[in-house]
Amino acid sequence: MNEKKTLMKMTGISKSFPGVKALEHVNLSAYAGEVMALLGENGAGKSTLMKILSGVYTKDTGKIEILGEEVAINNIKESEALGITIIHQELSVIPNLTVAENIFLGNEKVNKITGIINKKVERERAILFLNQVGCKIDPDVLVSEISIGDMQMVEIAKALAKNTSVIIMDEPTTALTDVETQKLFEVIKSLKTRNFAVIYISHRMEEIFKICDRITVLRDGKFVSECEVKDIDYDKLITMMVGRKIQDQFPYKKIEPGETVLEVKNLSCDNRVQDISFQVKAGEILGVSGLMGSGRTELAKTIFGEYKKSNGEIYVDGTEVKINCIKDAIDNGICYLPEDRKREGMVLGLSVRENMTLANIKTYENKFKSIDRKSEMKDVDEYIKKLSIKTPSTKQIIRNLSGGNQQKVIIAKWLLLAPKVLIIDEPTRGIDVGAKKEIYELLNELKAMGKAMIMISSDLSEILGISDRILVMHEGHLAGELTRENANQESIMKLAVGINN
């Protein structure tokens, strides 16, 4: 690869917070016409480094250069003036403003004489920037009326409108469909040809090898390495990130299953799922695979009572149960960990303690109808220890925990209810590679305790690595069932696309 122009260079960056050394002598460069992957486990320092670059934090020591000239970045405006824009995982679009208004938010085209925003100029220029990212949406439509994928394009168009040269993308594909992800990749390739630098943060390793040119790895707040993607393989990259070799990424444990805990017969839910039948035994993980839109999550939410079934029967421990709402499911020992844990699985503004006991809070009421905090804290402390949840205290706001630790808190929330069946939807989405293994080990422990589990996952390696049996969904129907021994990626994909032989 030819030597590229360095648009931005961070050297020896350090940052401390009270009691925490977040970054220590970290380096990062962004090159014209390249995508730089910034990788590391949760807590490695990626977010802190990007907040320094984008002006949210100021560095303690080190140097930042733009086009070879040292600069000071004290706030977001100064960062943007230097051509640096960050597109956050949680998109910052304003739903009740139009597309054009979002693109020029904070950068409005104002008539110098009248002081009034020139809507016509903004609209024309919005079309220009939207065309540059291959997006044909109407600039006058409200952002609340467009898809997540188009919102992502609006964010990129907004960056281009600010005369950006370095674009930071933080977990950009988390909420995108496969088609929207492919469209984003095409836009990134276009940005490369126009000599933009992209800093790309993602936990999805397959994306790194598909879209990135170089990789910078951080570990424990320190710089580990910068290398070209073509010079590294998956195993070496994982070792660099976690500081150890993961010999067995999927620590499967064979446990002799017990009696049938959950049985579903001819379950249907309007046009979401049709005529589904299966069983799950104690001490078993039943994997559920299928393409996006196949009905996997809809199946889970029907069993959990979020969607009302239109036909079929559900049995727990051999007895038919009537589930008309979520409370019915919980009362019958069925719990569901949702795919979107931030929106559906926890209350981001509450503490670890509050989130963990939320579903079970009435059990801590004393005869005076107040909460017995001593009893509550005993259980919370026990599960923090049992699940190795890394948190400064039980008072920590849950949004400040890593994805893996958030997931553990949600699991603890349901375990406090002593469920018979756990349905876990995308258990490791947005979780770094080191924490993934901890989640798998936890699932193995729950298996050993005799829990019956349904695991829904888009990751075929995860499905094959952890499941005892595998169901494959296709267009709302059960396409087939595979044993662990006869399942492979090809056999799953054939069923997922509707090929039954």
Coordinates of C-alpha atoms in Angstrom, one line a residue:
M1 CA 0.0 0.0 0.0
N2 CA 1.4 3.4 -1.0
E3 CA 2.1 5.9 1.8
K4 CA -1.0 8.0 2.5
K5 CA -1.2 11.6 3.6
T6 CA -1.7 11.8 7.4
L7 CA -4.7 14.1 8.0
M8 CA -4.8 13.7 11.8
K9 CA -2.2 12.4 14.3
M10 CA -2.5 11.9 18.0
T11 CA 0.7 11.1 19.9
G12 CA 1.3 10.1 23.5
I13 CA -2.3 11.0 24.6
S14 CA -3.0 10.5 28.3
K15 CA -6.1 11.1 30.3
S16 CA -6.9 10.5 34.0
F17 CA -10.1 10.7 36.0
P18 CA -10.3 10.5 39.8
G19 CA -8.9 7.1 40.6
V20 CA -8.7 6.0 37.0
K21 CA -6.0 6.2 34.4
A22 CA -8.2 6.0 31.2
L23 CA -5.4 6.6 28.6
E24 CA -1.7 6.3 28.9
H25 CA 0.6 7.4 26.0
V26 CA -1.9 6.4 23.2
N27 CA -1.2 7.0 19.5
L28 CA -3.7 7.2 16.7
S29 CA -3.5 8.4 13.1
A30 CA -6.1 9.0 10.3
Y31 CA -4.9 8.8 6.7
A32 CA -6.5 10.3 3.6
G33 CA -8.4 7.8 1.6
E34 CA -8.3 5.1 4.3
V35 CA -10.5 3.5 6.9
M36 CA -8.8 3.1 10.3
A37 CA -10.4 0.6 12.6
L38 CA -10.1 1.6 16.3
L39 CA -10.4 -1.7 18.3
G40 CA -10.2 -2.8 21.9
E41 CA -12.4 -4.4 24.5
N42 CA -14.9 -2.3 26.4
G43 CA -12.9 -0.2 28.8
A44 CA -9.9 -0.2 26.5
G45 CA -10.1 3.6 26.1
K46 CA -11.6 4.0 22.6
S47 CA -14.5 6.3 23.7
T48 CA -12.3 8.4 25.9
L49 CA -9.8 8.9 23.0
M50 CA -12.6 9.8 20.6
K51 CA -14.1 12.3 23.1
I52 CA -10.7 14.0 23.3
L53 CA -10.5 14.2 19.5
S54 CA -14.0 15.5 19.2
G55 CA -13.6 18.1 22.0
V56 CA -15.8 16.6 24.7
Y57 CA -12.7 16.0 26.9
T58 CA -9.4 17.7 27.0
K59 CA -6.2 15.7 27.1
D60 CA -3.8 15.7 30.1
T61 CA -0.7 15.2 28.0
G62 CA 0.2 14.4 24.4
K63 CA 0.0 16.1 21.0
I64 CA -2.7 16.4 18.3
E65 CA -1.7 17.4 14.8
I66 CA -3.9 18.3 11.8
L67 CA -1.9 18.1 8.5
G68 CA 1.3 18.2 10.5
E69 CA 0.5 21.3 12.5
E70 CA -0.1 20.9 16.3
V71 CA -3.5 22.1 17.4
A72 CA -5.5 22.6 20.6
I73 CA -9.0 21.1 20.9
N74 CA -10.9 22.5 23.9
N75 CA -14.5 21.9 22.8
I76 CA -16.7 20.4 20.1
K77 CA -16.8 23.6 18.0
E78 CA -13.0 23.7 17.8
S79 CA -12.9 20.0 16.8
E80 CA -15.5 20.6 14.0
A81 CA -13.6 23.7 12.8
L82 CA -10.6 21.5 12.3
G83 CA -12.5 19.1 10.1
I84 CA -13.3 16.4 12.6
T85 CA -16.9 15.0 12.9
I86 CA -18.2 12.1 15.1
I87 CA -21.3 10.1 14.2
H88 CA -22.3 8.5 17.5
Q89 CA -23.9 5.0 17.9
E90 CA -27.0 6.7 19.2
L91 CA -27.7 9.0 16.3
S92 CA -28.1 12.7 17.2
V93 CA -30.7 13.6 14.6
I94 CA -33.8 15.6 15.8
P95 CA -36.9 13.7 14.8
N96 CA -39.3 16.7 14.6
L97 CA -37.0 18.7 12.2
T98 CA -36.7 18.1 8.5
V99 CA -33.8 16.3 6.8
A100 CA -32.4 19.6 5.5
E101 CA -32.8 21.3 8.9
N102 CA -30.9 18.4 10.5
I103 CA -28.1 18.5 8.0
F104 CA -27.5 22.2 8.7
L105 CA -28.3 22.1 12.4
G106 CA -25.7 24.4 14.1
N107 CA -24.4 25.3 10.7
E108 CA -27.4 27.2 9.3
K109 CA -27.3 29.2 6.1
V110 CA -28.3 32.6 7.3
N111 CA -28.9 35.7 5.2
K112 CA -26.3 38.2 6.4
I113 CA -28.6 41.1 5.9
T114 CA -31.9 39.9 7.3
G115 CA -30.5 37.3 9.7
I116 CA -33.1 34.8 8.5
I117 CA -32.3 31.2 7.6
N118 CA -32.3 30.7 3.8
K119 CA -34.4 27.6 3.5
K120 CA -34.1 27.5 -0.3
V121 CA -30.3 27.4 -0.1
E122 CA -30.3 24.8 2.7
R123 CA -32.7 22.6 0.6
E124 CA -30.5 22.8 -2.5
R125 CA -27.3 22.1 -0.7
A126 CA -29.0 19.3 1.3
I127 CA -29.9 17.6 -2.0
L128 CA -26.2 18.0 -3.1
F129 CA -24.9 16.3 0.1
L130 CA -27.5 13.6 0.1
N131 CA -26.6 12.8 -3.5
Q132 CA -23.0 12.4 -2.4
V133 CA -24.0 9.6 0.0
G134 CA -26.4 8.0 -2.5
C135 CA -29.5 9.0 -0.6
K136 CA -32.6 10.1 -2.6
I137 CA -34.9 11.1 0.3
D138 CA -36.9 14.4 0.2
P139 CA -35.0 17.0 2.2
D140 CA -38.3 18.5 3.4
V141 CA -39.5 15.3 5.0
L142 CA -39.4 15.0 8.8
V143 CA -36.6 12.8 10.1
S144 CA -39.1 10.9 12.2
E145 CA -40.6 9.5 9.0
I146 CA -37.4 8.0 7.6
S147 CA -35.6 4.7 8.3
I148 CA -32.6 4.2 10.6
G149 CA -30.5 3.6 7.6
D150 CA -31.5 6.9 6.0
M151 CA -30.9 8.7 9.4
Q152 CA -27.3 7.3 9.2
M153 CA -27.0 8.9 5.7
V154 CA -28.3 12.2 7.0
E155 CA -25.6 12.1 9.7
I156 CA -22.9 11.6 7.1
A157 CA -24.4 14.3 4.9
K158 CA -24.4 16.6 7.9
A159 CA -20.6 15.8 8.4
L160 CA -19.9 16.6 4.7
A161 CA -21.8 20.0 5.1
K162 CA -19.3 20.9 7.8
N163 CA -16.3 20.7 5.5
T164 CA -15.1 17.6 7.3
S165 CA -12.0 15.7 6.5
V166 CA -12.0 13.1 9.3
I167 CA -15.2 11.2 10.1
I168 CA -15.5 9.0 13.2
M169 CA -18.1 6.3 13.0
D170 CA -19.0 4.6 16.3
E171 CA -20.7 1.2 15.9
P172 CA -22.4 2.5 12.8
T173 CA -24.2 -0.8 11.8
T174 CA -25.7 -1.7 15.2
A175 CA -29.3 -0.9 14.2
L176 CA -29.0 -1.4 10.4
T177 CA -30.4 -4.1 8.3
D178 CA -28.0 -6.1 6.0
V179 CA -29.1 -4.0 3.0
E180 CA -28.6 -0.8 4.9
T181 CA -25.2 -2.0 6.1
Q182 CA -24.1 -2.7 2.5
K183 CA -25.3 0.7 1.5
L184 CA -23.2 2.3 4.3
F185 CA -20.1 0.3 3.1
E186 CA -20.6 1.7 -0.4
V187 CA -20.8 5.2 1.0
I188 CA -17.6 4.6 3.0
K189 CA -15.8 3.4 -0.2
S190 CA -17.0 6.5 -1.9
L191 CA -15.6 8.7 0.9
K192 CA -12.2 6.9 0.5
T193 CA -12.0 7.7 -3.2
R194 CA -12.5 11.4 -2.2
N195 CA -9.7 11.2 0.3
F196 CA -11.7 11.5 3.5
A197 CA -10.3 9.6 6.5
V198 CA -12.7 7.4 8.4
I199 CA -12.1 6.2 11.9
Y200 CA -14.3 3.1 12.3
I201 CA -15.2 1.6 15.7
S202 CA -17.0 -1.8 15.7
H203 CA -17.2 -5.0 17.7
R204 CA -18.1 -6.9 14.4
M205 CA -14.9 -8.4 13.3
E206 CA -16.2 -9.4 9.9
E207 CA -16.8 -5.7 9.1
I208 CA -13.2 -4.8 10.0
F209 CA -11.8 -7.2 7.5
K210 CA -14.4 -6.2 4.9
I211 CA -14.2 -2.4 5.0
C212 CA -11.0 -1.3 6.9
D213 CA -7.5 -0.7 5.6
R214 CA -5.6 -0.3 8.9
I215 CA -6.2 -1.2 12.5
T216 CA -5.2 0.6 15.7
V217 CA -5.6 -1.6 18.8
L218 CA -5.9 -0.3 22.4
R219 CA -5.8 -2.4 25.5
D220 CA -6.3 -1.2 29.1
G221 CA -5.9 2.4 28.1
K222 CA -2.7 1.8 26.2
F223 CA -1.6 1.7 22.6
V224 CA -0.8 -1.8 21.4
S225 CA -0.3 -1.6 17.7
E226 CA -1.1 -0.1 14.4
C227 CA -1.0 -2.5 11.4
E228 CA -2.5 -3.0 8.0
V229 CA -5.5 -5.3 7.7
K230 CA -3.8 -7.4 5.1
D231 CA -1.0 -8.2 7.5
I232 CA -3.1 -9.7 10.3
D233 CA -5.6 -12.5 10.7
Y234 CA -8.6 -12.9 13.1
D235 CA -6.7 -14.9 15.8
K236 CA -3.8 -12.5 15.9
L237 CA -6.2 -9.6 16.2
I238 CA -8.2 -11.1 19.0
T239 CA -4.9 -11.8 20.9
M240 CA -3.8 -8.2 20.5
M241 CA -7.2 -7.0 21.8
V242 CA -7.5 -9.2 24.9
G243 CA -3.9 -9.9 25.6
R244 CA -4.3 -13.6 25.6
K245 CA -5.1 -16.4 23.1
I246 CA -8.7 -17.5 23.1
Q247 CA -8.2 -21.2 22.3
D248 CA -11.8 -22.0 22.6
Q249 CA -14.0 -19.1 21.7
F250 CA -17.2 -21.0 22.3
P251 CA -16.7 -23.1 25.5
Y252 CA -19.5 -25.6 24.9
K253 CA -20.3 -28.0 27.7
K254 CA -22.2 -31.2 27.1
I255 CA -24.9 -31.8 29.7
E256 CA -27.4 -34.6 29.7
P257 CA -30.7 -32.8 29.3
G258 CA -33.5 -33.5 31.8
E259 CA -37.3 -33.5 31.4
T260 CA -39.1 -31.2 28.9
V261 CA -39.7 -27.8 30.5
L262 CA -41.3 -25.9 27.7
E263 CA -43.4 -27.3 24.9
V264 CA -44.9 -25.2 22.1
K265 CA -47.6 -26.7 19.9
N266 CA -48.8 -25.2 16.6
L267 CA -48.1 -21.7 17.8
S268 CA -49.2 -18.8 15.5
C269 CA -49.4 -15.1 15.9
D270 CA -51.3 -13.4 13.1
N271 CA -48.8 -13.0 10.2
R272 CA -45.7 -13.0 12.4
V273 CA -45.2 -16.7 13.0
Q274 CA -47.2 -19.7 11.8
D275 CA -47.8 -23.2 13.2
I276 CA -44.6 -23.5 15.3
S277 CA -44.0 -26.6 17.4
F278 CA -40.9 -27.6 19.5
Q279 CA -39.7 -28.6 22.9
V280 CA -36.9 -27.4 25.2
K281 CA -35.5 -29.6 28.0
A282 CA -33.9 -28.8 31.3
G283 CA -30.2 -28.2 30.9
E284 CA -30.4 -27.5 27.2
I285 CA -29.7 -24.5 24.9
L286 CA -32.0 -24.5 21.9
G287 CA -30.5 -22.2 19.3
V288 CA -32.9 -20.3 16.9
S289 CA -31.4 -19.2 13.6
G290 CA -32.8 -17.5 10.5
L291 CA -32.4 -14.5 8.3
M292 CA -33.6 -11.0 9.4
G293 CA -37.4 -11.0 9.2
S294 CA -37.7 -14.7 9.5
G295 CA -39.8 -14.4 12.7
R296 CA -37.2 -15.3 15.4
T297 CA -37.8 -12.4 17.7
E298 CA -41.6 -12.5 16.9
L299 CA -41.6 -16.1 18.1
A300 CA -39.9 -15.2 21.4
K301 CA -42.2 -12.2 22.0
T302 CA -45.3 -14.4 21.3
I303 CA -44.1 -17.0 23.9
F304 CA -43.4 -14.2 26.3
G305 CA -46.8 -12.6 25.9
E306 CA -45.7 -9.4 24.3
Y307 CA -47.6 -10.5 21.2
K308 CA -50.9 -12.3 21.7
K309 CA -51.0 -15.7 20.0
S310 CA -53.8 -16.3 17.5
N311 CA -53.5 -20.1 17.8
G312 CA -51.6 -22.9 19.5
E313 CA -50.7 -24.1 23.0
I314 CA -47.8 -23.5 25.4
Y315 CA -46.9 -26.0 28.1
V316 CA -44.6 -25.5 31.1
D317 CA -43.6 -28.7 32.9
G318 CA -46.3 -30.6 31.1
T319 CA -49.1 -28.3 32.1
E320 CA -50.8 -25.9 29.5
V321 CA -50.4 -22.3 30.5
K322 CA -52.5 -19.3 29.4
I323 CA -50.3 -16.4 28.4
N324 CA -52.1 -13.3 27.4
C325 CA -49.6 -10.8 28.6
I326 CA -46.0 -10.5 29.8
K327 CA -47.1 -10.9 33.5
D328 CA -48.7 -14.2 32.6
A329 CA -45.4 -15.4 31.1
I330 CA -43.3 -14.3 34.1
D331 CA -45.8 -15.9 36.5
N332 CA -45.4 -19.2 34.7
G333 CA -41.6 -19.0 34.8
I334 CA -40.8 -17.7 31.3
C335 CA -38.4 -14.7 31.0
Y336 CA -37.1 -12.9 27.9
L337 CA -33.9 -11.0 27.5
P338 CA -34.6 -8.7 24.5
E339 CA -32.5 -8.1 21.4
D340 CA -32.4 -4.3 22.1
R341 CA -31.3 -4.3 25.7
K342 CA -31.0 -0.5 25.9
R343 CA -34.6 0.2 24.8
E344 CA -36.4 -2.9 26.1
G345 CA -34.2 -4.6 28.7
M346 CA -33.2 -1.8 31.2
V347 CA -33.8 1.7 32.3
L348 CA -30.7 3.6 31.3
G349 CA -31.0 6.3 33.9
L350 CA -31.4 4.0 36.9
S351 CA -28.7 2.3 38.9
V352 CA -27.4 -1.2 38.7
R353 CA -29.3 -2.1 41.9
E354 CA -32.6 -0.6 40.6
N355 CA -32.3 -2.3 37.3
M356 CA -31.5 -5.7 38.8
T357 CA -34.4 -5.8 41.2
L358 CA -36.9 -4.0 39.0
A359 CA -38.9 -7.0 38.0
N360 CA -38.8 -8.5 41.5
I361 CA -39.2 -5.4 43.7
K362 CA -42.4 -6.6 45.4
T363 CA -40.6 -9.5 47.0
Y364 CA -38.6 -7.0 49.1
E365 CA -41.7 -5.3 50.5
N366 CA -42.0 -5.6 54.3
K367 CA -45.3 -5.6 56.3
F368 CA -45.2 -1.7 56.2
K369 CA -45.2 -1.8 52.3
S370 CA -41.7 -0.2 52.2
I371 CA -38.6 -1.9 50.6
D372 CA -36.3 -3.9 52.8
R373 CA -33.1 -2.5 51.5
K374 CA -30.9 -4.9 53.5
S375 CA -32.5 -7.9 51.9
E376 CA -32.5 -6.3 48.5
M377 CA -28.8 -5.4 48.7
K378 CA -27.9 -8.9 49.9
D379 CA -29.3 -10.3 46.6
V380 CA -27.8 -7.6 44.5
D381 CA -24.3 -8.1 46.0
E382 CA -24.7 -11.9 45.6
Y383 CA -25.4 -11.7 41.9
I384 CA -22.7 -9.0 41.2
K385 CA -20.3 -11.5 42.7
K386 CA -21.9 -14.6 41.1
L387 CA -22.0 -13.2 37.6
S388 CA -18.7 -11.2 37.9
I389 CA -20.4 -7.9 37.1
K390 CA -17.8 -5.2 36.9
T391 CA -19.2 -2.0 38.4
P392 CA -17.7 0.6 40.8
S393 CA -20.8 0.2 43.0
T394 CA -24.5 -0.8 43.0
K395 CA -25.3 2.9 42.7
Q396 CA -23.6 3.1 39.3
I397 CA -26.0 4.3 36.6
I398 CA -26.3 1.3 34.2
R399 CA -25.8 3.3 31.0
N400 CA -22.2 3.8 32.2
L401 CA -21.4 0.0 32.3
S402 CA -20.0 -1.9 29.3
G403 CA -22.3 -3.8 27.1
G404 CA -21.3 -7.1 28.6
N405 CA -21.9 -6.0 32.1
Q406 CA -25.2 -4.5 31.2
Q407 CA -26.2 -7.8 29.8
K408 CA -25.2 -9.6 33.0
V409 CA -27.3 -7.2 35.0
I410 CA -30.3 -8.0 32.9
I411 CA -29.6 -11.8 33.3
A412 CA -29.4 -11.3 37.0
K413 CA -32.7 -9.4 37.0
W414 CA -34.5 -12.5 35.6
L415 CA -32.5 -15.0 37.7
L416 CA -33.8 -13.3 40.8
L417 CA -37.3 -14.5 39.7
A418 CA -36.0 -18.2 39.5
P419 CA -37.3 -18.7 36.0
K420 CA -37.8 -22.1 34.4
V421 CA -37.2 -20.9 30.9
L422 CA -34.9 -18.2 29.7
I423 CA -35.3 -16.8 26.2
I424 CA -32.1 -14.8 25.2
D425 CA -32.3 -12.7 22.0
E426 CA -28.9 -11.8 20.5
P427 CA -27.0 -12.4 23.8
T428 CA -23.7 -10.9 22.7
R429 CA -24.7 -8.1 20.3
G430 CA -22.5 -5.1 20.8
I431 CA -20.3 -6.9 23.3
D432 CA -16.5 -7.2 22.9
V433 CA -14.8 -10.5 22.3
G434 CA -13.5 -11.0 25.8
A435 CA -16.9 -10.4 27.4
K436 CA -18.6 -12.7 24.9
K437 CA -16.7 -15.7 26.4
E438 CA -17.9 -14.6 29.9
I439 CA -21.5 -14.6 28.7
Y440 CA -21.0 -18.1 27.1
E441 CA -19.5 -19.4 30.3
L442 CA -22.5 -18.0 32.2
L443 CA -24.9 -19.7 29.9
N444 CA -23.1 -23.0 30.5
E445 CA -23.5 -22.5 34.3
L446 CA -27.2 -21.9 33.8
K447 CA -27.4 -25.1 31.8
A448 CA -25.7 -27.0 34.6
M449 CA -28.3 -25.5 37.0
G450 CA -31.0 -27.1 34.8
K451 CA -32.3 -24.0 33.1
A452 CA -34.1 -24.5 29.8
M453 CA -32.9 -21.8 27.4
I454 CA -33.8 -20.6 23.9
M455 CA -31.0 -18.6 22.3
I456 CA -31.7 -16.4 19.2
S457 CA -28.7 -15.2 17.3
S458 CA -27.7 -13.8 13.9
D459 CA -24.2 -15.0 14.5
L460 CA -23.9 -18.5 12.9
S461 CA -20.7 -19.2 14.7
E462 CA -22.4 -18.5 18.0
I463 CA -25.4 -20.7 17.1
L464 CA -23.1 -23.5 16.1
G465 CA -20.7 -23.0 19.0
I466 CA -23.2 -22.9 22.0
S467 CA -26.4 -24.7 21.0
D468 CA -27.4 -28.2 21.8
R469 CA -30.0 -28.3 19.1
I470 CA -30.9 -25.7 16.4
L471 CA -34.2 -24.5 15.0
V472 CA -34.1 -22.6 11.7
M473 CA -36.8 -20.1 10.8
H474 CA -37.9 -19.0 7.3
E475 CA -40.6 -16.4 6.6
G476 CA -42.4 -17.0 9.9
H477 CA -42.4 -20.8 9.6
L478 CA -40.1 -23.4 11.2
A479 CA -38.0 -24.5 8.3
G480 CA -36.2 -27.4 10.1
E481 CA -34.4 -28.7 13.2
L482 CA -30.8 -29.7 13.3
T483 CA -28.8 -31.6 15.9
R484 CA -25.5 -30.2 17.1
E485 CA -23.7 -33.0 15.2
N486 CA -25.3 -32.5 11.8
A487 CA -25.4 -28.7 11.8
N488 CA -23.0 -26.5 9.9
Q489 CA -23.2 -23.1 8.3
E490 CA -24.3 -24.6 4.9
S491 CA -27.1 -26.7 6.4
I492 CA -28.4 -23.7 8.4
M493 CA -28.3 -21.3 5.5
K494 CA -30.1 -23.8 3.2
L495 CA -33.0 -24.0 5.6
A496 CA -32.9 -20.2 6.3
V497 CA -33.4 -19.4 2.6
G498 CA -36.1 -22.0 2.2
I499 CA -34.2 -25.0 0.7
N500 CA -35.3 -28.2 2.5
N501 CA -33.1 -30.7 0.8

